[in-house]
XYZ file of C-alpha atoms in Angstrom:
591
model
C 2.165 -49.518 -22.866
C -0.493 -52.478 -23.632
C 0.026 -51.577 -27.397
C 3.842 -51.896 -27.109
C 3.694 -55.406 -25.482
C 0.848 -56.727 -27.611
C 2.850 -55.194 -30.847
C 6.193 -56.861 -29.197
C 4.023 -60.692 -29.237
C 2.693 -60.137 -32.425
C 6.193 -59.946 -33.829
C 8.024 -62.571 -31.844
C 5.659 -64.907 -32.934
C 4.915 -63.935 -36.540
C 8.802 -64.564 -37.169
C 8.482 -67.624 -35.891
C 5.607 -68.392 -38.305
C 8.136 -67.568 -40.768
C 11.182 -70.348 -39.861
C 8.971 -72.952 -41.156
C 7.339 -73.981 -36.485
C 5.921 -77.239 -36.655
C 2.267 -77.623 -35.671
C 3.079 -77.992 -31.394
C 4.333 -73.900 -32.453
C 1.777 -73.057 -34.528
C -0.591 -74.197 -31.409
C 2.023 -72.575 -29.301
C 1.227 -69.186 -31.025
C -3.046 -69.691 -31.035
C -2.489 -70.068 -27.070
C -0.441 -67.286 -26.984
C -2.433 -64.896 -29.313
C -5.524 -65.674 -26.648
C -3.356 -64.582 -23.637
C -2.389 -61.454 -25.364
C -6.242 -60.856 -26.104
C -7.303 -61.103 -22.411
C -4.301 -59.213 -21.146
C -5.333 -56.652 -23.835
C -8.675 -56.561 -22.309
C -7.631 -56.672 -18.923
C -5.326 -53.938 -19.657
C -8.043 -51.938 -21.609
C -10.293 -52.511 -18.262
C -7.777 -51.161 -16.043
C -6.926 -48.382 -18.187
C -10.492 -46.885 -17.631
C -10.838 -46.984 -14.587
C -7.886 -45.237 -13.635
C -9.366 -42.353 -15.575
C -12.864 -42.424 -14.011
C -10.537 -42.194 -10.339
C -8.733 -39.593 -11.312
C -11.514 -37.589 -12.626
C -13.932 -38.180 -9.445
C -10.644 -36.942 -7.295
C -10.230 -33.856 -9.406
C -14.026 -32.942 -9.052
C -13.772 -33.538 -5.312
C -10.362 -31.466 -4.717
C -12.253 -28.777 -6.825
C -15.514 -28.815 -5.137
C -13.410 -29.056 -1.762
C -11.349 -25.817 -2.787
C -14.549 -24.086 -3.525
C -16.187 -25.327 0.030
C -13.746 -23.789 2.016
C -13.222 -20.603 -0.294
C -9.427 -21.690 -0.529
C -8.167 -22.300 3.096
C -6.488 -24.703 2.293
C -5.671 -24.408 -1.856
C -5.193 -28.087 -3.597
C -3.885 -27.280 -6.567
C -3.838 -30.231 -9.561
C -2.334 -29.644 -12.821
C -5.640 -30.123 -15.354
C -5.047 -33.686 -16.374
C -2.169 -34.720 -14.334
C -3.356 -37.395 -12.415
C 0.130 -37.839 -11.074
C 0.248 -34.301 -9.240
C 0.908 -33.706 -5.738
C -2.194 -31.769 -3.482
C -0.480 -28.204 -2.284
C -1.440 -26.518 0.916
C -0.933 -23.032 0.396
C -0.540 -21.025 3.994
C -3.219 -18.517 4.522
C -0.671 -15.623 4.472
C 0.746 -16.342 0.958
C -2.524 -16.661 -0.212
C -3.336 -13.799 -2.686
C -6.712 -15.290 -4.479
C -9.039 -15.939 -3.942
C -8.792 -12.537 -1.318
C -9.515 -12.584 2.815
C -10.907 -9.859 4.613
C -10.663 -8.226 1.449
C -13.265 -5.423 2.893
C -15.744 -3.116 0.661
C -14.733 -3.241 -3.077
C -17.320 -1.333 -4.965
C -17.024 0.038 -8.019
C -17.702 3.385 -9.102
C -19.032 4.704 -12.613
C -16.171 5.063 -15.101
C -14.616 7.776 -16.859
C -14.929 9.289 -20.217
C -13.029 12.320 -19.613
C -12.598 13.046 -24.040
C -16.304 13.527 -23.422
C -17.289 15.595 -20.830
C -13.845 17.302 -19.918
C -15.396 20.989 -19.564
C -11.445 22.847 -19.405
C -10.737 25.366 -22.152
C -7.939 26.517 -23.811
C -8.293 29.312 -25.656
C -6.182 30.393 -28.377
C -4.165 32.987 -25.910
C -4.098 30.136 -23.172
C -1.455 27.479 -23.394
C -2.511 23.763 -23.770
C -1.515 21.791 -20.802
C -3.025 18.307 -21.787
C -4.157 16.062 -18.942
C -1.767 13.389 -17.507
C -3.696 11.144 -16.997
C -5.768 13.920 -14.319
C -7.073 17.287 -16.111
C -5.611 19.532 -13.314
C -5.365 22.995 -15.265
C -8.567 24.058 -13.711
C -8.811 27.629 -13.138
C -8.839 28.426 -9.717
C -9.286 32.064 -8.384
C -5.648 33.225 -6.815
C -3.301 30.913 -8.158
C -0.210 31.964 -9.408
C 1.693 30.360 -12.131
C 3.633 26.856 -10.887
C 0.901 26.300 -8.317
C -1.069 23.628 -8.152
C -4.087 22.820 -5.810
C -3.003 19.127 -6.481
C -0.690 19.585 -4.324
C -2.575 21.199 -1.089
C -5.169 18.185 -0.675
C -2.874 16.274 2.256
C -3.475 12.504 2.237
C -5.591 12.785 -0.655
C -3.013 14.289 -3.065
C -2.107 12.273 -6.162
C 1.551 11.194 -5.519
C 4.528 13.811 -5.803
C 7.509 13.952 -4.766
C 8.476 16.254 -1.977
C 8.909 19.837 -3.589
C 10.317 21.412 -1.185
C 12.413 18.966 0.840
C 13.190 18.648 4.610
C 15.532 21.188 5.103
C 18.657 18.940 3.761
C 20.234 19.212 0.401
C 20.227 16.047 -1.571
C 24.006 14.237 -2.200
C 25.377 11.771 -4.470
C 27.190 8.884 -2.367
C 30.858 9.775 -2.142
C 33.313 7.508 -4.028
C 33.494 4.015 -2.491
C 30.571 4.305 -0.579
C 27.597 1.243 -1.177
C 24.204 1.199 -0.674
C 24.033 -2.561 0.903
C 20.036 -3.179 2.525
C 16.800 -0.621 1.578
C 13.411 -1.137 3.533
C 10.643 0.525 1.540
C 7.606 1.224 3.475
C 5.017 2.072 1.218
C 1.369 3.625 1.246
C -1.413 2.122 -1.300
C -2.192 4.149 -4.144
C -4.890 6.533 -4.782
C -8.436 4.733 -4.071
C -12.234 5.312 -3.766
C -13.508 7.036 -0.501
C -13.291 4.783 2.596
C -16.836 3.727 4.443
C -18.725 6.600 6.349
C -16.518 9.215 4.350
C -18.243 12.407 4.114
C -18.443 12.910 0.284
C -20.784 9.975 0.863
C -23.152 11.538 3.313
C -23.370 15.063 1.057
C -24.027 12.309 -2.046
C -26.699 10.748 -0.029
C -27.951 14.560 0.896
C -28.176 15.302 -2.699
C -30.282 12.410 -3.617
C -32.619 12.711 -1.032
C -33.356 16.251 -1.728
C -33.663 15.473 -5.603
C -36.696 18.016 -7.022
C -36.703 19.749 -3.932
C -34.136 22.258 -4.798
C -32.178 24.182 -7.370
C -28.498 25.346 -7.647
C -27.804 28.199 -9.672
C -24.006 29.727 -10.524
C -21.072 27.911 -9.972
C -23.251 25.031 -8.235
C -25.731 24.370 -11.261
C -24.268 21.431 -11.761
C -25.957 19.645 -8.835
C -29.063 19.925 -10.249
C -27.957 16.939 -12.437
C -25.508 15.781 -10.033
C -25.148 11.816 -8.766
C -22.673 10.563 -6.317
C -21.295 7.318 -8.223
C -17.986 6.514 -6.435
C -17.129 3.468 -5.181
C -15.643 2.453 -2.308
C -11.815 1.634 -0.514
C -10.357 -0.150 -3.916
C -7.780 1.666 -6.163
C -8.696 4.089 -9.121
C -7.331 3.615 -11.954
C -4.323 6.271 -11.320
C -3.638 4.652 -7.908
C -2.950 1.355 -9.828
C -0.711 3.643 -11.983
C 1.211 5.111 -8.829
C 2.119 2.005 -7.677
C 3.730 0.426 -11.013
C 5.730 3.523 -11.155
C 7.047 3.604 -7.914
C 7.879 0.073 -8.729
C 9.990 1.379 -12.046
C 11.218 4.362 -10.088
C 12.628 1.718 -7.393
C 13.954 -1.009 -10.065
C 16.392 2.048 -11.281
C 17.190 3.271 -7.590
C 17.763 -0.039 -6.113
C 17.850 -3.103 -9.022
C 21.328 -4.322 -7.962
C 20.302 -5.251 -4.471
C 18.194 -7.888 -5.481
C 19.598 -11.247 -6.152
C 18.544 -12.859 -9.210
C 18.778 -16.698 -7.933
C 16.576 -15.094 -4.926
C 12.446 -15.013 -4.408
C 11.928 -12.308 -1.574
C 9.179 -11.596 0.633
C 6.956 -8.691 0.267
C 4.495 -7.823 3.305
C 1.152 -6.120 2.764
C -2.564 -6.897 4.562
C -5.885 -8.052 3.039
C -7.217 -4.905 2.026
C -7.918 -5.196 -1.319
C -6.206 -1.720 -2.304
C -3.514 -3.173 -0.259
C -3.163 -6.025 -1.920
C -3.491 -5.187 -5.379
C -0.977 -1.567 -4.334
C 2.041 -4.715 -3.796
C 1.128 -6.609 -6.857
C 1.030 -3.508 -8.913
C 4.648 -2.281 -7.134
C 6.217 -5.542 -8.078
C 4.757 -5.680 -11.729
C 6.538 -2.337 -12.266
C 9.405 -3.355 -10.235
C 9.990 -7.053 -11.989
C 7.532 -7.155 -14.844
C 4.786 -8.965 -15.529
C 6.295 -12.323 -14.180
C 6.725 -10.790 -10.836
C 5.685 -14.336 -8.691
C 9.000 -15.171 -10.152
C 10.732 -12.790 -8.144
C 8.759 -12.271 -4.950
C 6.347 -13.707 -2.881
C 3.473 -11.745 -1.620
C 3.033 -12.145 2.398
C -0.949 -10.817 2.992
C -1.651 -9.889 6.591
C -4.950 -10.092 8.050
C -6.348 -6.564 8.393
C -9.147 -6.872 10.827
C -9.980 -6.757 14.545
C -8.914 -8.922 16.862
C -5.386 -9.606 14.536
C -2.717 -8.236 15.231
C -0.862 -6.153 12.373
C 1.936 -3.607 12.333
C 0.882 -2.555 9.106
C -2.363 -1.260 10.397
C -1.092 -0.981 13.866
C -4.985 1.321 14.651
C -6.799 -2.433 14.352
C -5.249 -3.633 17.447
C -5.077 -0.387 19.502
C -8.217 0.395 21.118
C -7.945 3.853 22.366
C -6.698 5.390 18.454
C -10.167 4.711 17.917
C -11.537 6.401 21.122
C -12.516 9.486 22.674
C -9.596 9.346 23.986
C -7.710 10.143 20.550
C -10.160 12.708 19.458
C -7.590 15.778 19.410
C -7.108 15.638 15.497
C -10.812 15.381 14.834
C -11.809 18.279 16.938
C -8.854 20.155 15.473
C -9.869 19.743 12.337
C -13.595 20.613 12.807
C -12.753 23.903 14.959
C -10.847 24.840 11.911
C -13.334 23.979 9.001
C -15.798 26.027 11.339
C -13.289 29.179 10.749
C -12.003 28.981 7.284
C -15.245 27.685 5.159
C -17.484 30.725 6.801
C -17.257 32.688 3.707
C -17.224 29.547 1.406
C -20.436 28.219 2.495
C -21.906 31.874 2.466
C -21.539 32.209 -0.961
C -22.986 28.415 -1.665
C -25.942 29.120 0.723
C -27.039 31.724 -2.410
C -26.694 29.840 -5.310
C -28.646 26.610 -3.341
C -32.282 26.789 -2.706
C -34.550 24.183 -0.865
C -31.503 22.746 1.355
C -30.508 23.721 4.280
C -26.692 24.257 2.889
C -23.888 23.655 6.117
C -20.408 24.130 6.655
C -20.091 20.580 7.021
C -21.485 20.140 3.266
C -19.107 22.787 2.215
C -15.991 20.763 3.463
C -17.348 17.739 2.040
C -17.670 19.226 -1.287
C -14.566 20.355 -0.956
C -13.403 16.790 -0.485
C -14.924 15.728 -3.357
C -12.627 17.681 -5.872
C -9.765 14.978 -5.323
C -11.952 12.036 -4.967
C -13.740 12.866 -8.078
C -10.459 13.508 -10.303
C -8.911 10.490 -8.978
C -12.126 8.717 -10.445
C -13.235 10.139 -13.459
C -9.992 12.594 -14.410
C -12.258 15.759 -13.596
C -14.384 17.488 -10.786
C -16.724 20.279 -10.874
C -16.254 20.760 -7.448
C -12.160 21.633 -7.771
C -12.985 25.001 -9.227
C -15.554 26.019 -6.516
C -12.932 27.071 -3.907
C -10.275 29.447 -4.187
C -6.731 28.851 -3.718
C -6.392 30.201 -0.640
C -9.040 28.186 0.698
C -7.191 25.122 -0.405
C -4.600 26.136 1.199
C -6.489 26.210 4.092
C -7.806 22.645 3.225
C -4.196 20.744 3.363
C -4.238 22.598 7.699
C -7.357 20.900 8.199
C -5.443 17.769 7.160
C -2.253 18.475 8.627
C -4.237 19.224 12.285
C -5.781 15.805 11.609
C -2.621 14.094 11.570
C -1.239 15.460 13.929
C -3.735 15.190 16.748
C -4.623 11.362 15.641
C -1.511 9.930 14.508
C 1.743 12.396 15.160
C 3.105 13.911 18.716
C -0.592 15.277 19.944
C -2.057 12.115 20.105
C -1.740 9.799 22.570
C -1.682 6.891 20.813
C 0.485 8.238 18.170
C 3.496 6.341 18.969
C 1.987 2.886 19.858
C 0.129 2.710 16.209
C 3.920 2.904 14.984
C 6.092 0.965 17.133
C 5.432 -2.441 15.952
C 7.072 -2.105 12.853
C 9.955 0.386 14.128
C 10.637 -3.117 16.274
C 10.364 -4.835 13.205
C 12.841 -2.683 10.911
C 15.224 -2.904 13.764
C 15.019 -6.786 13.578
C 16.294 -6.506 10.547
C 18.860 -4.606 10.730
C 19.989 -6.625 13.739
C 19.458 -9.869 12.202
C 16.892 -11.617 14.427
C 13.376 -12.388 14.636
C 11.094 -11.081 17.053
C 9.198 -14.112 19.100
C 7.945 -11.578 22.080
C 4.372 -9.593 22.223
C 5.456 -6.036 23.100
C 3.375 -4.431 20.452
C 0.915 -5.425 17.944
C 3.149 -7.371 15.884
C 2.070 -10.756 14.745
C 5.264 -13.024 16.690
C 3.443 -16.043 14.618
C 4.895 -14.250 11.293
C 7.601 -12.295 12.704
C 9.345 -15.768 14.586
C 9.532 -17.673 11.493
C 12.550 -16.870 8.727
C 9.820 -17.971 6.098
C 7.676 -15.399 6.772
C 9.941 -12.554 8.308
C 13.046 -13.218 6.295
C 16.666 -11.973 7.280
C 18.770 -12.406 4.760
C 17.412 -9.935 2.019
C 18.821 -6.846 0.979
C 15.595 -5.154 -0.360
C 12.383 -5.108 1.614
C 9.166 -4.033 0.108
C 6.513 -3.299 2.868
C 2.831 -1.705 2.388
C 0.522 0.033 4.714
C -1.827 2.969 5.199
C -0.890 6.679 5.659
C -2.172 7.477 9.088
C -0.031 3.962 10.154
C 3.178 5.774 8.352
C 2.804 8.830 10.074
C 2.477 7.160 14.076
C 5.716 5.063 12.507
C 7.678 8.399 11.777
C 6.175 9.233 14.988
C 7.389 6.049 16.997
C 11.116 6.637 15.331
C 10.821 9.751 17.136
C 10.736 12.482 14.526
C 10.474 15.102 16.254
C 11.553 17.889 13.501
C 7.635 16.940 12.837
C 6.366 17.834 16.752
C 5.900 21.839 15.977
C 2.467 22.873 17.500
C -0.263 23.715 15.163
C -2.876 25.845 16.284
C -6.224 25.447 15.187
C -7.761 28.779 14.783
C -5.238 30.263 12.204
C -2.735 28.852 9.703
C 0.637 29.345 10.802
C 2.522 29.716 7.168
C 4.803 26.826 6.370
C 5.555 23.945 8.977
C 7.238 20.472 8.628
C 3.730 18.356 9.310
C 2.577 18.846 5.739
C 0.530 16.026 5.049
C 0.373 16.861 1.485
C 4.200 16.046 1.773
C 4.386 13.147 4.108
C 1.491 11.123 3.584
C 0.148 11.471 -0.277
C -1.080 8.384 -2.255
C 1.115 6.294 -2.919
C 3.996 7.828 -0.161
C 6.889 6.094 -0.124
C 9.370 6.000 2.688
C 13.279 4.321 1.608
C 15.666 3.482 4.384
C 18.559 2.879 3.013
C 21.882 1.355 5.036
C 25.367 2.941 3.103
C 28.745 1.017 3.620
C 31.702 3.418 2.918
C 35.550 2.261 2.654
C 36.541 5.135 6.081
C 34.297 7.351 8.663
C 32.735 10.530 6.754
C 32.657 13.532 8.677
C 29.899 16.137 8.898
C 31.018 17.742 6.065
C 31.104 14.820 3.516
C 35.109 14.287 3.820
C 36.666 10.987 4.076
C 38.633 10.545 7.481
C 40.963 7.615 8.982
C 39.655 4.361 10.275
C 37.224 1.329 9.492
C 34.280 1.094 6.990
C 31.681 2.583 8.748
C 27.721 2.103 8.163
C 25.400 4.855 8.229
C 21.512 5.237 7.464
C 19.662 7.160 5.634
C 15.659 8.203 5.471
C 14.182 9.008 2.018
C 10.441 10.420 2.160
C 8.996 10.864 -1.206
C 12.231 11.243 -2.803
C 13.869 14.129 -0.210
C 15.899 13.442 2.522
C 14.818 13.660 5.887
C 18.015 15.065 7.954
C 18.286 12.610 11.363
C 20.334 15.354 13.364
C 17.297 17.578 13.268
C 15.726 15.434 15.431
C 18.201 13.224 16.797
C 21.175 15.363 18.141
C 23.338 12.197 18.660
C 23.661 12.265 14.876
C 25.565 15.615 14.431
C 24.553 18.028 12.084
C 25.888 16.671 8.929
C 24.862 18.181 5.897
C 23.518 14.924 4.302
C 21.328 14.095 7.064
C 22.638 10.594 7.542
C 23.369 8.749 10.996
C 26.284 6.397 12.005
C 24.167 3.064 12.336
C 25.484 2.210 15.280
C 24.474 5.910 16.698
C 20.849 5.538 14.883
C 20.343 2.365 16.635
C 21.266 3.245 20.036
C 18.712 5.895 20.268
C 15.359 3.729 18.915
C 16.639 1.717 21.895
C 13.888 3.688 23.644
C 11.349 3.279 20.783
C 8.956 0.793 23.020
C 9.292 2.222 26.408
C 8.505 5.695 24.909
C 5.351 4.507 23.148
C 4.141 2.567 26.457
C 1.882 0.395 24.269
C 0.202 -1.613 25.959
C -1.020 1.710 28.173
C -1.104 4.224 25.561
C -3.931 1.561 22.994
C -5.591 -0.301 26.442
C -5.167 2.094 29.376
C -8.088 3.886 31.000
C -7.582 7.556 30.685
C -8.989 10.918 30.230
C -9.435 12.047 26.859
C -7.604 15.921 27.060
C -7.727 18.621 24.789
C -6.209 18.870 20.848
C -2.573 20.232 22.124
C -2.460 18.822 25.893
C -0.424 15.702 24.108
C 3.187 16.629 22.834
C 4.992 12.971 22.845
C 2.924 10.362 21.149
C 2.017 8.865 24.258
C -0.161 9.654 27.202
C 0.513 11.916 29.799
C -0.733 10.154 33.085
């Protein structure tokens, strides 16, 4: 701007010059060429020291930011003095991460190298994708797949078998208006304490002490090298597909001119499972689209996306029924498993307990590197056997046999009911976070898609807090009892996605999928890894219709008992007894 003026004087008084000024001019234009100097100067002057200012308040928002690890985020555009300091709320915050937890990293693949699988010219090729799962396994038949028997640490799929429901196309007329996706993260390294870790550390510590011979050879070169909690490479992959796979399902809900809210906590596989989802489900310029809402995931905070943190007693003796399930079971069917490893391992004192953790290994490993030596150890049968351990897990920690099974869940069953009821929730009856879940910025209302993530334990005490009951068969836990609804394998895989979706049609439809007279009517619908889970199986006031919907109105009169049944604040605080695996058959306590 000093340029411009000085330019401006230098011209006004040159064409002066030029009309022939007498001398008083002439002296009139040295006084002025002097002023213009000194302003220059002055200008000049002032010039640099707005530049040193704004540079020492850049350093100091920047060394501030750093300070406090980015509480509270001031955020300058690089040399734009002019900018505005932002203050970005702790729960919108998505880097640098909070309460992140463990995020090791574990050795990386090179499966073109040391996949061992061959395919002989009489045996088909069945390349891997990305996994190699054509492993040979003694007893399985053609079409099976032991992929699909490892419970919560299956690879995604969608249900193969269904609920019991065949699936429908929405008659003509009929909408889909408002989806809530609750999802799980994708597949990940083992959590802390897991015991693939202890048999690692087993291994190592017995290093030139033993041999393995057979089958087990391998351990004689063996190192554990996982890492821990964060997503593998394939669980990143789940997640962007279930974002594609829900952009074609449910695209039109969204409003373009809109930026929704997408809850998750601070887990880092958390995290990063909701930014992966909405890169697949938006693209690449996803933060266009959505805003990321990251919960705190740690004690003392409450949390209905890891509804455990808050609840005392689901980490007690008192909820100990799925554990001791579980191990009375491993005891039974690994006898023969860990016989036959006890004579191919010399110099350690070989358990049934290392057995089952080897086991466990098979899925952990392929998630991780694309291939395990430990998959084709086991025969089918004895994977088979491997998903019941799961599935008595589940369901004597987080399902109908636990006590605390439907507290864990009820917070966000309160929370998906807000929603569809169009208000906030400002009271404590749960562990939900009322500082979030008061405020329309941070629990919105007025979306018609809602993308939610948690953990699979949390997802199965929320199906448990609805009040699924078509998943409350007893499992006994010295035998397998054939097929049964609590598959984990089917409920609760990586990346398990549950839709509910609300349906508008133009007149009442009747059991059998006819149109009859009267007003539009709303009705819900549960999708569980892509099959329908029928609501009159477990909730008679819904009929028996044969696409497993509910009137809304019905569906939302019954989870009008969703809190009293779960008696929270008893069921996660209360003082008492622990009881056997089997003595619990609500979700709640007995006493």
């Amino acid at each position: 701007m000093g340029a411009v003026m000085e330019k401006g004087s230098w011209s006004y008084s040159y064409k002066g010059l030029g009309s022939g000024e007498d001398e008083d001019e002439k002296s009139t234009w040295h006084r002025s060429s002097k002023f213009n100097q000194s302003l220059r100067n002055s200008l000049l002057f002032l010039g640099i020291c707005v530049v040193f200012f704004c540079t020492f308040m850049m350093l100091s928002n920047s060394l501030l930011g750093l300070s406090t690890l980015g509480g509270a985020n001031a955020s300058k555009k690089s040399g734009d003095c002019s900018s505005s300091s932002t203050t970005v709320p702790q729960y919108f915050q998505t880097s640098p991460e909070l309460w992140a937890g463990p995020t090791a990293t574990g050795r990386a693949p090179f499966l073109a190298q040391t996949n061992p699988v061959s395919f002989a010219p009489t045996v088909t090729f069945v390349p891997n994708t990305p996994l190699e799962t054509a492993v040979p396994i003694i007893g399985q038949s053609l079409n099976q797949s032991i992929f699909q028997l490892m419970g919560q640490l299956s690879p995604y799929f969608p249900n193969p078998s269904g609920f019991g429901v065949a699936e429908y196309p929405l008659p003509p007329g009929a909408n889909i208006t408002h989806v809530q996706m609750l999802s799980r993260h994708g597949s990940r390294y083992p959590t802390t304490g897991a015991n693939v870790y202890a048999l690692g550390q087993k291994i190592a510590n017995s290093t030139g002490k033993f041999r393995a011979t057979g089958p087990l050879s391998f351990l004689n070169d063996w190192t554990y090298e996982l890492g821990a909690e964060i997503l593998v490479p394939r669980g990143r992959q789940e997640l962007f597909d279930s974002g594609v796979l829900h952009y074609y399902q449910y695209a039109q809900l969204y409003n373009p001119h809109s930026k929704i809210i997408a809850r998750t906590t601070t887990q880092d596989r958390m995290l990063k499972s909701a930014e992966y989802f909405l890169a697949g489900f938006f693209g690449l310029e996803w933060t266009n689209n959505a805003t990321i809402e990251v919960i705190i995931e740690a004690n003392g905070f409450n949390n209905s996306l890891a509804g455990y943190v808050n609840c005392n007693n689901s980490n007690s003796f008192r909820n100990a029924g799925g554990v001791n399930a579980m191990n009375e079971w491993v005891e039974i069917y690994l006898q023969n498993a860990t016989t036959r490893f006890q004579s191919m391992i010399h110099g350690v004192n070989w358990t049934v307990a290392d057995t089952y953790a080897a086991q466990t290994m098979c899925p952990y490993e392929t998630i991780a590197y694309g291939y395990s030596a430990f998959c084709s150890l086991f025969t089918y049968e004895e994977w088979q056997n491997f998903e019941y351990s799961l599935d008595l897990y589940f369901a004597g920690s987080s399902s109908f046999q636990s006590p605390t099974g439907r507290a864990v869940g009820v917070g966000y069953v309160q929370e998906m009911l807000a929603r569809l009821n169009n208000h906030t929730l400002g009271y404590s009856g749960s562990q939900i976070n009322t500082t979030l879940d008061n405020n329309t910025v941070t629990f919105p209302l007025n979306q018609s898609l809602y993308f939610d993530f948690s953990h699979d334990t949390n997802i199965m005490s929320i199906l448990t807090a609805f009040g699924f009951r078509q998943f409350n068969e007893f499992l006994p836990s010295t035998k397998h009892p054939g097929p049964h609804n609590l598959t984990v394998s089917h409920l609760e895989p990586f990346a398990a996605r549950l839709d509910i979706e609300i349906i508008e049609t133009p007149s009442p439809l009747s059991e059998d999928r006819t149109y009859v007279e009267g007003q539009k009517t709303s009705y819900i619908h549960f999708v569980l890894n892509q099959r329908t889970i029928p609501l009159g199986v477990s909730f008679p006031e819904c009929g028996g219709r044969l696409d497993g919907w509910c009137e809304l109105g019905t569906f939302l009169k019954v989870q009008e008992n969703a809190e009293a049944l779960a008696r929270y604040d008893y069921a996660c605080n209360g003082d008492y007894a622990g009881v056997p695996y089997g003595d619990v058959t609500d979700g709640a306590p007995n006493n």
